Coordinates of C-alpha atoms in Angstrom, one line a residue:
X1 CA 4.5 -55.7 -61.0
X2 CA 1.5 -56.3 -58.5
X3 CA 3.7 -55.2 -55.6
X4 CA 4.0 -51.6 -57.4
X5 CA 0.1 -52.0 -58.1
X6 CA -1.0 -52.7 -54.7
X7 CA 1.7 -50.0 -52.9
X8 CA 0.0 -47.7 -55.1
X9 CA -3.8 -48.2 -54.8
X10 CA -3.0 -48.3 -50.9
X11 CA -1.4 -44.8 -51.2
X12 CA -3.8 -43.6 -53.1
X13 CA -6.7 -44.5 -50.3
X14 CA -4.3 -43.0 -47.6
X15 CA -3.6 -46.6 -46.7
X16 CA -0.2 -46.8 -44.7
X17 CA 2.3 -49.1 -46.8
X18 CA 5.7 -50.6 -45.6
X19 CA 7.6 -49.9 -49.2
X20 CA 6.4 -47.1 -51.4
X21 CA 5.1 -46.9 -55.0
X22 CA 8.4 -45.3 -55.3
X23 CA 10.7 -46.9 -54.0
X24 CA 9.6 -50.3 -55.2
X25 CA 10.0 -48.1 -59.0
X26 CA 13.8 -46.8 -57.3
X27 CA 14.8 -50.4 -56.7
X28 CA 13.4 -52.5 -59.6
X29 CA 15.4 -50.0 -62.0
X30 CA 18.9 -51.0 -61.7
X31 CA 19.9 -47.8 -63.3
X32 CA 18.1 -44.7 -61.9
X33 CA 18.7 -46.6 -58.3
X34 CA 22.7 -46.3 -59.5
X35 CA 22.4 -42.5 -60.5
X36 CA 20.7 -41.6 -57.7
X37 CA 22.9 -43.0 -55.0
X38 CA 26.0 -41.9 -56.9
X39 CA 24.8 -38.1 -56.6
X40 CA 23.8 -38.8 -53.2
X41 CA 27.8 -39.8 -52.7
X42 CA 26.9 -43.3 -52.0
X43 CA 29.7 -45.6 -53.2
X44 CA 28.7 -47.7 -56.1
X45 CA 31.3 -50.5 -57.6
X46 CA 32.1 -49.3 -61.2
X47 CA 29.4 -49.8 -63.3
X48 CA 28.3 -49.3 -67.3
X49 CA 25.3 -49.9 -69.5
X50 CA 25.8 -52.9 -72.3
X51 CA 23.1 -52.8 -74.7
X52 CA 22.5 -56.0 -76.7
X53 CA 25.0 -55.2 -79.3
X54 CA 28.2 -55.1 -76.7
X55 CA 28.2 -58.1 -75.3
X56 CA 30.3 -59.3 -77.2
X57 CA 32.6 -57.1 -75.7
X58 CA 33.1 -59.1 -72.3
X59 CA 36.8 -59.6 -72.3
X60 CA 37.3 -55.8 -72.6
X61 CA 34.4 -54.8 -69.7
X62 CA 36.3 -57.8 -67.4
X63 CA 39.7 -55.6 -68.0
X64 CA 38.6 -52.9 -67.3
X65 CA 35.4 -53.1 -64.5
X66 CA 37.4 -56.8 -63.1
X67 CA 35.9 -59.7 -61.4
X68 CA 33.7 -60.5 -59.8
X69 CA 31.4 -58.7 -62.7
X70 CA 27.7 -58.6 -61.8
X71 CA 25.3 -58.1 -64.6
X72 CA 21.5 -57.0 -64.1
X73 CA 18.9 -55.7 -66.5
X74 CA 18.7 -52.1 -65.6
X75 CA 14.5 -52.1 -65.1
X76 CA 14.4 -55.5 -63.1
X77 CA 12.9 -57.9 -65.3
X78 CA 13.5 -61.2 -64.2
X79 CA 15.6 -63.4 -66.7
X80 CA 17.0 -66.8 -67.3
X81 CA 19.6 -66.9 -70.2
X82 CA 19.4 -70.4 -72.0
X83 CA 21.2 -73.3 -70.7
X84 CA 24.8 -73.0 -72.8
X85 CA 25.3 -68.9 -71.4
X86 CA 24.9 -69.4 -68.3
X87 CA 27.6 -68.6 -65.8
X88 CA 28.8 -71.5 -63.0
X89 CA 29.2 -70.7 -59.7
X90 CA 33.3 -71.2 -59.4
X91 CA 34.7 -71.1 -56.2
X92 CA 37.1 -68.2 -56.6
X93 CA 38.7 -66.1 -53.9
X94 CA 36.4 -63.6 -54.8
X95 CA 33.8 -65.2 -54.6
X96 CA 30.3 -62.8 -53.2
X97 CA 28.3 -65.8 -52.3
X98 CA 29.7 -65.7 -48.5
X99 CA 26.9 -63.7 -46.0
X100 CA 27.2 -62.8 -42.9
X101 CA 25.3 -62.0 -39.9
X102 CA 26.4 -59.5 -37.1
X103 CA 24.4 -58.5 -34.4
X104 CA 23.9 -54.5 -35.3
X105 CA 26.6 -53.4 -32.5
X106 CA 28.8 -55.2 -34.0
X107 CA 28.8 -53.7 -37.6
X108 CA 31.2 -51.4 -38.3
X109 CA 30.1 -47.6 -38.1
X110 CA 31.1 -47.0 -42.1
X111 CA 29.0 -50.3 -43.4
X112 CA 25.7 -48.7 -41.0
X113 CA 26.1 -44.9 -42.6
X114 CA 26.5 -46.3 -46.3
X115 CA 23.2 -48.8 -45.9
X116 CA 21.4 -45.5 -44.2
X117 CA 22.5 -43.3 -46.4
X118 CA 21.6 -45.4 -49.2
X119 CA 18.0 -45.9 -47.8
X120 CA 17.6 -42.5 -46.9
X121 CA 17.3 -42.0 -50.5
X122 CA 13.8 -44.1 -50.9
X123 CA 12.1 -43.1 -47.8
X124 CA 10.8 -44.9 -44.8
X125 CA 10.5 -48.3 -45.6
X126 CA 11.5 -51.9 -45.2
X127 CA 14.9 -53.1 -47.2
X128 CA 17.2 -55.1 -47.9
X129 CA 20.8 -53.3 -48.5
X130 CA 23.4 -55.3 -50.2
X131 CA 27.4 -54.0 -49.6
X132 CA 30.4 -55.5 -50.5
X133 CA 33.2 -54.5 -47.9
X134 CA 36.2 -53.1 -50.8
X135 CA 39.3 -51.7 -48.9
X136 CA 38.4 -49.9 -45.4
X137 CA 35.1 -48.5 -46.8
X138 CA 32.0 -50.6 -48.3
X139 CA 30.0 -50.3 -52.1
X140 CA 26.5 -50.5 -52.2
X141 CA 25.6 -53.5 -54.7
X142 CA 21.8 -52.8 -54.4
X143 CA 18.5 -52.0 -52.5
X144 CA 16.0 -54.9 -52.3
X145 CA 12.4 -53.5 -51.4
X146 CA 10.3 -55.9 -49.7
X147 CA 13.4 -58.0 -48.7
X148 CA 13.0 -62.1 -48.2
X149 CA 13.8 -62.2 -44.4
X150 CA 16.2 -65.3 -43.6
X151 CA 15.1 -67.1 -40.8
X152 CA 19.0 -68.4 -40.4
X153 CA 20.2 -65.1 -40.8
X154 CA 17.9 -61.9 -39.6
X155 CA 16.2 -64.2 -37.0
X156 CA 19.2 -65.0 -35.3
X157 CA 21.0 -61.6 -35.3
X158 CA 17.8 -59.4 -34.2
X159 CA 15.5 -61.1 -31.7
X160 CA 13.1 -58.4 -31.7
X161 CA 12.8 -57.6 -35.4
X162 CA 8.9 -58.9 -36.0
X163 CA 8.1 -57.0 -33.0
X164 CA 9.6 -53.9 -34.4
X165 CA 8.1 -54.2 -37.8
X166 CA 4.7 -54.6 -36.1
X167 CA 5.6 -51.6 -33.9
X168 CA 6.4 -49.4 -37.0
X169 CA 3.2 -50.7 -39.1
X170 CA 1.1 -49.8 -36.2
X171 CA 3.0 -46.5 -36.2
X172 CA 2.1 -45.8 -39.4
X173 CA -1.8 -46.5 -38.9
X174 CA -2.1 -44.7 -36.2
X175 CA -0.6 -41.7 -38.2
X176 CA -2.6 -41.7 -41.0

């Protein structure tokens, strides 16, 4: 992907970069990002590989893995199945599609050391960190690099956010 090109070249001229060449590799491959925070003891929701060849095998992954099942292709290719298998947004009392913004004092203590944990894993850059509350604790779903900031949602919570980006970019090229 260009992103991957670009974070690269810019490393490789010393140029400061806000997501690495490897942790833009970490988070477009669904399955080395789910191996390495499961031996880094972040929690992960149960997950297992279907090939091409075992999906026909969907009633017996929804027994045992349940709903709400999220699929991905494990290196991040983006995909849109034809028009008959595609799945319909139901509204089901499981149903992930709710977000929510909270100011960052008001998040619980658990959800902040699972998302740093989790990022503590790729380095020093700028993410996005997907958790599903399950139970008292949280799972990590997955790490987005170079995250679409929501003006509805980031915007409102944390005021200062563009100036602390800016902050940490200049940072960054004043330590290079």
């Amino acid at each position: 992907h260009y992103t991957f090109e670009f974070a690269r070249r810019a490393e490789q001229l010393k140029m400061p970069v806000i997501d690495s060449s490897r942790a833009i590799l970490a988070c477009s491959n669904k399955l080395y990002l789910y191996e390495l925070m499961v031996r880094s003891g972040v929690p992960m929701p149960p997950t297992t590989v279907v090939t091409r060849r075992g999906r026909q095998h969907v009633d017996e992954l929804v027994q045992r893995l349940g709903l709400p099942l999220m699929v991905k292709i494990p290196d991040g290719r983006r995909y849109r199945p034809d028009p008959g298998n595609r799945i319909r947004r139901r509204k089901h009392p499981l149903d992930m599609s709710r977000i929510e913004a909270l100011p960052l004092s008001e998040v619980p203590e658990r959800v902040l050391q699972t998302a740093r944990r989790a990022v503590h894993q790729l380095g020093n850059g700028l993410f996005g960190v997907d958790l599903r509350q399950q139970g008292q604790g949280c799972v990590l779903l997955e790490i987005i690099d170079n995250p679409w900031i929501r003006g509805d949602i980031e915007d409102r919570e944390a005021k200062d956010l563009y100036e602390r980006l800016a902050r940490a970019f200049r940072q960054r090229l004043e330590n290079r």
